[in-house]
Amino acid sequence: MKIYTTLIRRKITVNQAKRALVLLLAFMSPLQYFTLAQEQPNIIFLMTDDQRWDNMGCYGKPEFNTPNIDKLAEEGVIFDRAYYAVAICMPSRVTMMTGRFNSNHKVGFVAPQDYTLSQSDFQKSYPAILKNAGYRTGFIGKFGFTVTEKPTRPSMPKDRDYKKYMGNVFDFFAGSDSYDRKDFVIWPENDQELHDIYKLGRENSGRTKRTGEAMLRFIDTQPKEQPFCLSVSFYAVKHDNNKDVYMPDFKQFKEKEMSVPENWVAGENENLPEVVQENARGVYLHKQRSSTPELYQKLVRRFATQGYSVDEQVGLLMAKLKDNGMLENTIIIYTSDNGRFQGSHGLFDKCLLYEESVKAPLIVYDGRVDNSKQGFREDALISSVDMAPTILSLAGFKAPESMQGQDFSGILNKTQDKSQWRDAVFMEDLFLVDMFKERYEDNVDDINAKLIQSNKSYRSHGIRTDRFKYIVYYEHSPKIEELYDLEKDPLEQNNLANNPEFSKILVQLRQQTENMYQAALN
């Protein structure tokens, strides 16, 4: 396949390329032919928005009713310790596409990490690299960040030109920043069926099913002789208004009693760091949206509905791939862009480095691999920064030096020496809601400096090891530290930072976190 696409890129005709390939295959052994045919798999990267890691059956919550995702996990590899390098949508999406930490790529909602992604940096993302290697590439759904010729501020410009800066990367595009009913962009322009899916005023089945229809359209228009990489970013399960929820799917959850996390807190949580209690967005959103049993049930039922709608699209995708004879050479990756508290710790939002926010669902299904070699749970520590280098590796390509993540394909096929795998993942939270409110001001750096000086910053970074979680609010004076023994305290209820029995562990993790932070910067 690589040889064939190379011939095409050299601008010979398709017929000439086919004749050359036939001659080449005639001199190949059956084993060489098999290797060539299997050389480059199709890759589908499925991402939801704000889907908490445990809000599906395969992660222990059957009441969410996700049979197709559960089957994908049963037949693939499901990761129990996957983590976001940053747990908020814009920087998280850039991290997964580029394989770089937030502090490195500097794309985020607030100053000083409030830049757009440059076109040259986007050319080092996994879709761009695969496009240049001969893959047909597509993107559907919420893109979530802006590409410009050079890095510019703010990161959320009012005018975006997707086609100008990404038209050379994606052959197929149907997406927008946040909603599929606003500022939506589609190409190829001559694909009328694709345009009809998003036709204004069309009576259809909601945003998740529109995304699913576009996904199936991409598969139906895929040339058989070319590998593809399709990135699908569902708008679900974020937002819970009627216009965002497919209400027929809501019927099954309308009266269902959803389980409540043991660390759910009614009202305020006085155990949170004071700077978080007084300043973080998740505190007041919890009061408004998830601080009573009634509010919690109302909210989670709607999130479950949207998760079910996504699950249906996963089932349709698997059926389509099978019908089109593509499933046996396709890799499917399922994850989300960040988690959500849903009342745990007395919080609603994400960002902060507690498990409900930073722990990720991650399932990898490889149609090329015999079922006997898949179907297992994996406890290796995986970071979202690993996504891009792993996708490239699965396609047979080496990641560029700009990528900071690790290739975990050896974990998938069990060739990785686990004793040589990482012993910690690095995470950071650079979002401040007070800065978000001022994001379009000219003097954002001065505003940021004053916020830090007034001791209102709750920016943090930390690490998760096999057993412990360490968090430091490094811009606060004095610094605030949290230490949790996740083996004995998975719900992070007992901060051990001031416990003398753990002083050596604290010093060790403090230094390890600083070392990993410095590495993330470079």
Coordinates of C-alpha atoms in Angstrom, one line a residue:
M1 CA 0.0 0.0 0.0
K2 CA 2.8 2.4 0.8
I3 CA 4.4 1.7 -2.5
Y4 CA 1.1 2.2 -4.3
T5 CA 0.4 5.6 -2.7
T6 CA 4.0 6.7 -3.4
L7 CA 3.5 6.0 -7.1
I8 CA 0.3 8.1 -7.0
R9 CA 2.1 11.0 -5.2
R10 CA 4.7 10.9 -8.0
K11 CA 1.8 12.0 -10.3
I12 CA 1.6 9.0 -12.5
T13 CA -1.9 8.0 -13.5
V14 CA -4.0 5.6 -11.4
N15 CA -3.9 3.0 -14.2
Q16 CA -0.1 3.3 -14.5
A17 CA 0.2 2.9 -10.7
K18 CA -2.0 -0.2 -10.9
R19 CA 0.0 -1.8 -13.7
A20 CA 3.2 -1.1 -11.7
L21 CA 1.7 -2.7 -8.6
V22 CA 0.6 -5.8 -10.5
L23 CA 4.2 -6.3 -11.9
L24 CA 5.6 -5.8 -8.4
L25 CA 3.2 -8.3 -6.9
A26 CA 4.0 -10.9 -9.6
F27 CA 7.5 -11.1 -8.3
M28 CA 6.5 -11.3 -4.6
S29 CA 6.3 -14.4 -2.5
P30 CA 2.9 -15.0 -0.8
L31 CA 4.4 -14.0 2.5
Q32 CA 5.7 -10.7 1.1
Y33 CA 2.3 -10.0 -0.5
F34 CA 0.6 -10.7 2.8
T35 CA 2.9 -8.3 4.6
L36 CA 2.4 -5.6 2.0
A37 CA -1.4 -6.0 2.2
Q38 CA -1.4 -5.7 6.0
E39 CA 1.2 -3.0 6.1
Q40 CA -1.0 0.0 6.8
P41 CA -4.2 -0.4 8.7
N42 CA -7.2 1.9 8.7
I43 CA -7.4 4.0 11.9
I44 CA -10.6 5.4 13.5
F45 CA -10.1 7.7 16.5
L46 CA -13.4 8.2 18.4
M47 CA -13.6 10.9 21.0
T48 CA -16.5 12.0 23.2
D49 CA -16.8 15.3 25.0
D50 CA -16.7 15.4 28.8
Q51 CA -17.5 11.7 29.2
R52 CA -16.5 10.6 32.7
W53 CA -14.4 7.4 32.6
D54 CA -16.8 5.2 34.5
N55 CA -20.0 6.3 32.7
M56 CA -20.3 3.0 30.7
G57 CA -20.8 -0.6 31.4
C58 CA -17.3 -1.9 30.7
Y59 CA -16.0 0.4 33.5
G60 CA -18.5 -0.9 36.1
K61 CA -21.7 1.1 35.5
P62 CA -24.1 -1.1 33.6
E63 CA -27.0 1.4 34.2
F64 CA -25.5 3.6 31.5
N65 CA -26.4 0.9 28.9
T66 CA -23.5 1.0 26.5
P67 CA -23.6 -2.5 24.9
N68 CA -21.6 -1.6 21.7
I69 CA -18.8 0.1 23.6
D70 CA -18.7 -2.8 26.1
K71 CA -18.4 -5.2 23.2
L72 CA -15.6 -3.2 21.7
A73 CA -13.8 -3.4 25.1
E74 CA -14.5 -7.1 25.4
E75 CA -13.0 -7.8 22.0
G76 CA -10.1 -5.3 22.3
V77 CA -7.9 -3.9 25.0
I78 CA -9.4 -1.8 27.8
F79 CA -7.1 0.4 29.9
D80 CA -7.8 0.9 33.6
R81 CA -5.1 3.5 34.2
A82 CA -5.2 6.0 31.3
Y83 CA -4.9 9.7 32.2
Y84 CA -5.3 13.0 30.5
A85 CA -2.2 15.2 30.4
V86 CA -4.6 18.1 30.7
A87 CA -8.3 17.7 31.4
I88 CA -10.1 20.4 29.5
C89 CA -11.2 20.3 25.9
M90 CA -9.1 22.7 23.8
P91 CA -5.6 21.9 25.2
S92 CA -6.5 18.2 25.6
R93 CA -7.4 17.9 21.9
V94 CA -4.2 19.6 20.8
T95 CA -2.2 17.3 23.1
M96 CA -3.8 14.2 21.6
M97 CA -3.3 15.4 18.0
T98 CA 0.3 16.6 18.4
G99 CA 1.7 14.4 21.2
R100 CA 2.7 17.5 23.2
F101 CA 2.0 18.7 26.7
N102 CA -0.1 21.8 27.3
S103 CA 2.9 23.7 28.8
N104 CA 4.8 22.9 25.6
H105 CA 2.2 23.7 22.9
K106 CA 0.7 26.6 24.8
V107 CA -2.8 26.2 23.3
G108 CA -5.4 26.8 26.0
F109 CA -8.3 29.0 27.1
V110 CA -6.4 31.5 29.3
A111 CA -3.1 33.5 29.4
P112 CA -0.3 32.9 29.3
Q113 CA -1.1 29.6 27.5
D114 CA -3.7 31.2 25.2
Y115 CA -2.2 30.7 21.7
T116 CA -3.6 29.2 18.6
L117 CA -1.8 26.3 17.0
S118 CA 0.5 27.3 14.2
Q119 CA 0.1 25.7 10.8
S120 CA 3.6 24.4 10.9
D121 CA 3.0 22.7 14.3
F122 CA -0.3 21.2 12.9
Q123 CA 1.8 19.7 10.1
K124 CA 3.4 17.6 12.8
S125 CA 0.1 16.2 14.1
Y126 CA -0.9 12.6 13.4
P127 CA -3.5 13.5 10.8
A128 CA -1.1 15.6 8.8
I129 CA 1.7 13.0 9.0
L130 CA -0.6 10.2 7.8
K131 CA -2.0 12.4 5.0
N132 CA 1.5 13.0 3.8
A133 CA 2.2 9.3 4.0
G134 CA -0.7 8.5 1.6
Y135 CA -3.6 8.1 3.9
R136 CA -7.0 9.5 3.2
T137 CA -7.9 11.6 6.2
G138 CA -11.2 12.8 7.7
F139 CA -12.5 14.8 10.6
I140 CA -16.0 14.9 11.9
G141 CA -17.5 16.8 14.8
K142 CA -16.1 19.2 17.4
F143 CA -12.7 20.4 16.4
G144 CA -12.2 22.5 19.5
F145 CA -9.1 24.6 18.7
T146 CA -7.9 27.0 16.0
V147 CA -5.1 26.6 13.5
T148 CA -3.6 29.8 12.1
E149 CA -0.5 30.6 10.0
K150 CA 1.5 31.6 13.1
P151 CA 0.6 31.3 16.8
T152 CA -1.7 34.2 17.7
R153 CA -3.6 35.4 20.8
P154 CA -6.3 34.9 21.9
S155 CA -6.7 31.2 21.2
M156 CA -10.4 31.6 20.5
P157 CA -10.4 34.2 17.6
K158 CA -13.9 35.2 16.5
D159 CA -13.0 34.4 12.9
R160 CA -11.7 30.9 12.0
D161 CA -10.8 29.6 8.6
Y162 CA -10.7 25.8 8.8
K163 CA -10.4 25.2 5.0
K164 CA -7.5 27.7 4.6
Y165 CA -5.3 26.2 7.3
M166 CA -6.4 22.6 7.3
G167 CA -7.7 21.9 3.8
N168 CA -4.3 20.3 2.9
V169 CA -4.6 17.9 5.8
F170 CA -8.1 16.6 5.7
D171 CA -9.7 15.2 2.6
F172 CA -13.1 15.1 4.3
F173 CA -14.2 17.6 6.9
A174 CA -17.6 18.2 8.7
G175 CA -17.0 20.1 11.9
S176 CA -17.0 23.3 13.9
D177 CA -15.6 24.6 17.2
S178 CA -18.4 23.8 19.6
Y179 CA -21.8 23.1 18.0
D180 CA -22.9 21.5 14.8
R181 CA -25.6 24.1 14.4
K182 CA -23.2 27.1 14.4
D183 CA -20.2 28.0 12.2
F184 CA -20.2 24.6 10.6
V185 CA -17.8 23.9 7.8
I186 CA -18.0 21.1 5.2
W187 CA -15.8 19.8 2.5
P188 CA -15.6 18.3 -0.1
E189 CA -18.0 20.8 -1.4
N190 CA -19.4 18.5 -4.1
D191 CA -20.5 15.8 -1.7
Q192 CA -24.2 16.6 -1.7
E193 CA -25.1 13.7 0.6
L194 CA -22.7 15.0 3.2
H195 CA -24.2 18.5 3.0
D196 CA -27.7 17.1 3.2
I197 CA -26.9 15.5 6.6
Y198 CA -26.3 19.0 8.0
K199 CA -28.9 20.9 6.0
L200 CA -30.5 23.7 8.0
G201 CA -34.1 22.9 8.9
R202 CA -33.8 19.2 8.2
E203 CA -35.8 17.0 10.4
N204 CA -33.2 14.7 11.8
S205 CA -32.3 12.8 14.9
G206 CA -30.0 15.2 16.7
R207 CA -26.3 16.1 16.8
T208 CA -25.0 12.7 17.8
K209 CA -26.8 10.9 15.0
R210 CA -25.8 13.6 12.5
T211 CA -22.2 12.9 13.5
G212 CA -22.8 9.2 13.1
E213 CA -24.4 9.7 9.6
A214 CA -21.3 11.7 8.5
M215 CA -19.0 9.0 9.9
L216 CA -20.8 6.3 7.8
R217 CA -20.7 8.6 4.8
F218 CA -17.0 8.8 5.0
I219 CA -16.7 5.0 5.1
D220 CA -19.0 4.6 2.1
T221 CA -16.9 7.1 0.1
Q222 CA -13.6 5.4 1.0
P223 CA -11.5 4.0 -1.9
K224 CA -10.7 0.4 -1.4
E225 CA -7.1 0.8 -2.5
Q226 CA -6.1 3.4 0.1
P227 CA -5.8 3.3 3.9
F228 CA -7.7 6.0 5.9
C229 CA -7.5 7.8 9.2
L230 CA -10.8 9.1 10.4
S231 CA -11.0 11.3 13.6
V232 CA -14.6 11.6 15.0
S233 CA -15.3 14.0 17.8
F234 CA -18.8 13.7 19.2
Y235 CA -20.3 16.8 20.7
A236 CA -21.9 14.5 23.3
V237 CA -22.0 14.0 26.1
K238 CA -21.4 17.7 26.9
H239 CA -24.5 19.9 27.4
D240 CA -27.9 18.6 28.4
N241 CA -30.5 20.9 26.9
N242 CA -33.3 19.3 25.0
K243 CA -31.8 20.4 21.7
D244 CA -28.6 18.5 22.6
V245 CA -30.3 15.3 23.8
Y246 CA -32.0 12.8 21.5
M247 CA -35.2 12.7 23.5
P248 CA -36.5 9.3 22.3
D249 CA -33.3 7.8 23.9
F250 CA -34.1 9.6 27.1
K251 CA -37.2 7.4 27.8
Q252 CA -35.2 4.5 29.1
F253 CA -33.4 6.7 31.6
K254 CA -36.3 9.0 32.6
E255 CA -37.2 7.1 35.8
K256 CA -33.9 5.1 36.2
E257 CA -32.2 5.5 39.5
M258 CA -28.5 6.2 38.7
S259 CA -25.8 5.1 41.1
V260 CA -24.3 7.9 43.2
P261 CA -20.5 8.0 43.7
E262 CA -19.4 7.5 47.3
N263 CA -17.4 10.8 47.2
W264 CA -20.4 12.8 45.9
V265 CA -21.0 15.8 48.3
A266 CA -24.2 17.5 48.9
G267 CA -23.6 21.3 48.9
E268 CA -20.2 22.6 49.8
N269 CA -17.0 20.6 50.4
E270 CA -14.9 22.2 53.1
N271 CA -12.1 19.7 52.6
L272 CA -11.1 21.2 49.3
P273 CA -8.2 23.6 49.3
E274 CA -9.4 27.0 50.3
V275 CA -8.2 28.6 47.0
V276 CA -10.3 26.0 45.1
Q277 CA -13.3 26.6 47.2
E278 CA -13.2 30.3 46.7
N279 CA -12.2 30.5 43.0
A280 CA -12.8 27.4 41.0
R281 CA -15.7 27.2 38.5
G282 CA -16.6 23.7 39.5
V283 CA -17.6 24.8 43.0
Y284 CA -20.4 27.2 42.0
L285 CA -21.5 25.0 39.1
H286 CA -21.9 22.1 41.5
K287 CA -24.2 24.3 43.7
Q288 CA -26.3 25.0 40.6
R289 CA -26.3 21.6 38.9
S290 CA -25.4 18.6 41.0
S291 CA -25.5 19.5 44.7
T292 CA -28.8 17.8 45.6
P293 CA -29.9 14.2 44.9
E294 CA -32.6 15.5 42.6
L295 CA -30.2 17.7 40.6
Y296 CA -27.7 14.8 40.4
Q297 CA -30.2 12.3 39.1
K298 CA -31.6 14.8 36.5
L299 CA -28.2 15.6 35.2
V300 CA -26.7 12.1 35.0
R301 CA -29.8 10.7 33.4
R302 CA -29.2 13.1 30.5
F303 CA -25.6 12.3 30.3
A304 CA -26.5 8.7 30.2
T305 CA -28.9 9.3 27.4
Q306 CA -26.2 11.0 25.3
G307 CA -23.7 8.2 26.1
Y308 CA -26.3 5.7 24.8
S309 CA -26.8 7.7 21.6
V310 CA -23.0 7.6 21.0
D311 CA -23.0 3.9 21.8
E312 CA -25.5 3.4 19.0
Q313 CA -23.2 5.1 16.5
V314 CA -20.3 2.8 17.6
G315 CA -22.6 -0.2 16.8
L316 CA -23.5 1.3 13.4
L317 CA -19.8 1.9 12.6
M318 CA -18.8 -1.7 13.4
A319 CA -21.6 -3.0 11.3
K320 CA -20.7 -0.7 8.4
L321 CA -17.0 -1.7 8.5
K322 CA -18.0 -5.4 8.5
D323 CA -20.4 -5.0 5.6
N324 CA -17.8 -3.1 3.6
G325 CA -15.1 -5.7 4.3
M326 CA -12.9 -3.3 6.2
L327 CA -13.2 -4.4 9.8
E328 CA -10.3 -6.9 9.7
N329 CA -7.8 -4.2 8.8
T330 CA -9.1 -1.4 11.0
I331 CA -8.0 -0.1 14.4
I332 CA -10.6 1.7 16.5
I333 CA -9.6 3.8 19.5
Y334 CA -12.3 5.1 21.9
T335 CA -11.7 7.8 24.5
S336 CA -12.9 11.2 25.6
D337 CA -11.3 14.7 25.8
N338 CA -11.6 15.0 29.6
G339 CA -13.6 13.7 32.5
R340 CA -16.2 15.4 34.8
F341 CA -16.9 15.5 38.5
Q342 CA -20.7 15.3 38.4
G343 CA -20.8 16.1 42.2
S344 CA -17.8 14.1 43.3
H345 CA -15.7 16.1 45.8
G346 CA -18.5 18.8 45.7
L347 CA -17.4 19.8 42.2
F348 CA -19.2 19.7 38.8
D349 CA -16.6 20.8 36.2
K350 CA -13.3 19.2 35.2
C351 CA -9.7 20.5 35.0
L352 CA -8.7 19.8 38.6
L353 CA -6.4 16.8 39.0
Y354 CA -8.7 14.5 40.9
E355 CA -9.5 11.1 39.4
E356 CA -13.0 11.9 38.1
S357 CA -11.5 14.7 36.0
V358 CA -8.2 13.3 34.8
K359 CA -8.9 9.6 34.5
A360 CA -9.8 8.6 30.9
P361 CA -11.8 5.8 29.3
L362 CA -9.5 4.2 26.7
I363 CA -10.4 1.2 24.5
V364 CA -8.3 0.0 21.6
Y365 CA -9.7 -2.6 19.1
D366 CA -7.5 -4.0 16.4
G367 CA -9.3 -5.9 13.7
R368 CA -6.0 -7.4 12.4
V369 CA -5.4 -9.2 15.7
D370 CA -6.8 -12.6 16.6
N371 CA -9.5 -12.4 19.3
S372 CA -7.4 -14.7 21.5
K373 CA -4.7 -12.0 21.7
Q374 CA -7.1 -9.2 22.6
G375 CA -9.9 -9.1 25.1
F376 CA -7.9 -8.1 28.2
R377 CA -7.7 -5.3 30.7
E378 CA -4.5 -3.4 31.0
D379 CA -3.1 -1.5 34.0
A380 CA -0.1 0.2 32.4
L381 CA 0.0 3.9 33.0
I382 CA -1.0 5.7 29.8
S383 CA -1.1 9.4 29.1
S384 CA -3.2 11.2 26.5
V385 CA 0.1 12.6 25.2
D386 CA 0.8 9.1 24.0
M387 CA -2.1 9.0 21.6
A388 CA -0.4 10.6 18.5
P389 CA 2.9 8.6 18.6
T390 CA 1.0 5.4 19.2
I391 CA -1.4 6.1 16.2
L392 CA 1.6 6.7 14.0
S393 CA 3.4 3.6 15.2
L394 CA 0.3 1.5 14.5
A395 CA 0.3 2.8 11.0
G396 CA 4.0 1.9 10.7
F397 CA 5.6 5.3 11.1
K398 CA 8.0 6.9 13.5
A399 CA 6.8 9.9 15.6
P400 CA 8.6 13.2 15.0
E401 CA 10.9 14.5 17.7
S402 CA 8.4 17.1 18.6
M403 CA 6.1 14.5 20.1
Q404 CA 6.7 14.0 23.8
G405 CA 4.5 11.0 24.4
Q406 CA 5.4 7.3 24.4
D407 CA 4.3 4.7 21.9
F408 CA 2.2 2.1 23.7
S409 CA 1.6 -0.3 20.8
G410 CA 4.0 -2.7 22.6
I411 CA 1.5 -2.7 25.5
L412 CA -1.2 -3.6 23.1
N413 CA 0.6 -6.6 21.6
K414 CA 2.4 -7.5 24.9
T415 CA 5.9 -7.1 23.5
Q416 CA 6.6 -4.2 25.9
D417 CA 8.8 -5.1 28.9
K418 CA 6.5 -3.6 31.6
S419 CA 9.5 -3.2 34.0
Q420 CA 10.9 -0.7 31.4
W421 CA 7.6 1.2 31.0
R422 CA 7.0 4.5 32.7
D423 CA 6.3 4.6 36.5
A424 CA 4.3 7.9 36.5
V425 CA 2.2 10.1 34.3
F426 CA 2.4 13.9 34.4
M427 CA -0.8 16.1 34.5
E428 CA -1.5 19.8 34.6
D429 CA -4.3 22.2 35.1
L430 CA -3.6 25.7 33.7
F431 CA -7.2 27.0 33.6
L432 CA -8.5 29.8 35.8
V433 CA -12.1 30.9 35.4
D434 CA -11.3 34.5 36.3
M435 CA -8.8 34.6 33.4
F436 CA -11.3 33.0 31.1
K437 CA -13.7 35.9 31.7
E438 CA -10.9 38.3 30.6
R439 CA -9.6 36.3 27.7
Y440 CA -10.2 39.0 25.0
E441 CA -8.6 41.8 27.0
D442 CA -5.4 43.3 25.6
N443 CA -3.6 43.2 29.0
V444 CA -4.2 39.5 29.8
D445 CA -0.7 39.0 31.1
D446 CA -1.0 41.9 33.6
I447 CA -4.4 40.5 34.7
N448 CA -2.8 37.1 35.2
A449 CA 0.1 38.5 37.2
K450 CA -2.3 40.4 39.5
L451 CA -4.4 37.3 40.0
I452 CA -1.3 35.4 41.1
Q453 CA -0.2 38.2 43.4
S454 CA -3.6 38.3 45.0
N455 CA -3.2 34.5 45.7
K456 CA -6.2 33.5 43.7
S457 CA -4.4 31.1 41.3
Y458 CA -5.2 27.4 41.7
R459 CA -3.1 26.3 38.7
S460 CA -1.6 22.9 39.5
H461 CA 0.4 20.1 38.2
G462 CA 1.1 16.6 39.5
I463 CA 1.8 13.0 38.8
R464 CA 0.1 9.7 39.2
T465 CA 2.3 6.7 40.0
D466 CA 1.4 3.1 40.4
R467 CA 0.1 3.8 43.9
F468 CA 0.1 7.6 44.7
K469 CA -1.2 10.8 43.4
Y470 CA 0.7 14.1 44.1
I471 CA -0.8 17.5 43.3
V472 CA 0.8 20.9 43.9
Y473 CA -0.9 24.3 43.5
Y474 CA 2.4 25.9 42.5
E475 CA 1.4 29.5 42.0
H476 CA -0.2 29.8 45.5
S477 CA 1.9 31.2 48.3
P478 CA 2.6 29.1 50.2
K479 CA 2.3 26.2 47.8
I480 CA -0.5 23.8 48.6
E481 CA 0.2 20.1 48.3
E482 CA -2.0 17.0 48.2
L483 CA -1.0 13.4 48.4
Y484 CA -3.3 10.4 48.0
D485 CA -2.7 6.7 48.4
L486 CA -4.9 5.5 45.5
E487 CA -4.4 1.9 46.5
K488 CA -6.1 2.4 49.9
D489 CA -8.0 5.6 49.1
P490 CA -9.2 5.5 45.4
L491 CA -11.8 8.2 46.1
E492 CA -9.1 10.7 47.3
Q493 CA -10.6 11.5 50.7
N494 CA -7.5 11.5 52.9
N495 CA -4.8 14.0 52.0
L496 CA -1.5 12.6 53.3
A497 CA 0.7 15.6 52.5
N498 CA 1.0 16.6 56.2
N499 CA 1.3 13.0 57.5
P500 CA 4.9 12.5 58.7
E501 CA 4.7 8.8 57.8
F502 CA 4.6 9.8 54.2
S503 CA 7.2 12.6 54.3
K504 CA 9.8 10.6 52.2
I505 CA 7.2 9.7 49.6
L506 CA 6.1 13.4 49.5
V507 CA 9.7 14.6 48.9
Q508 CA 10.3 12.0 46.2
L509 CA 7.1 12.8 44.3
R510 CA 7.6 16.5 44.7
Q511 CA 10.9 16.2 43.0
Q512 CA 9.7 13.8 40.3
T513 CA 6.8 16.1 39.5
E514 CA 9.2 19.1 39.1
N515 CA 11.5 16.9 36.8
M516 CA 8.5 15.9 34.7
Y517 CA 7.3 19.4 34.5
Q518 CA 10.6 20.7 33.3
A519 CA 10.7 17.9 30.7
A520 CA 7.2 18.9 29.5
L521 CA 8.4 22.5 28.9
N522 CA 11.1 21.4 26.5

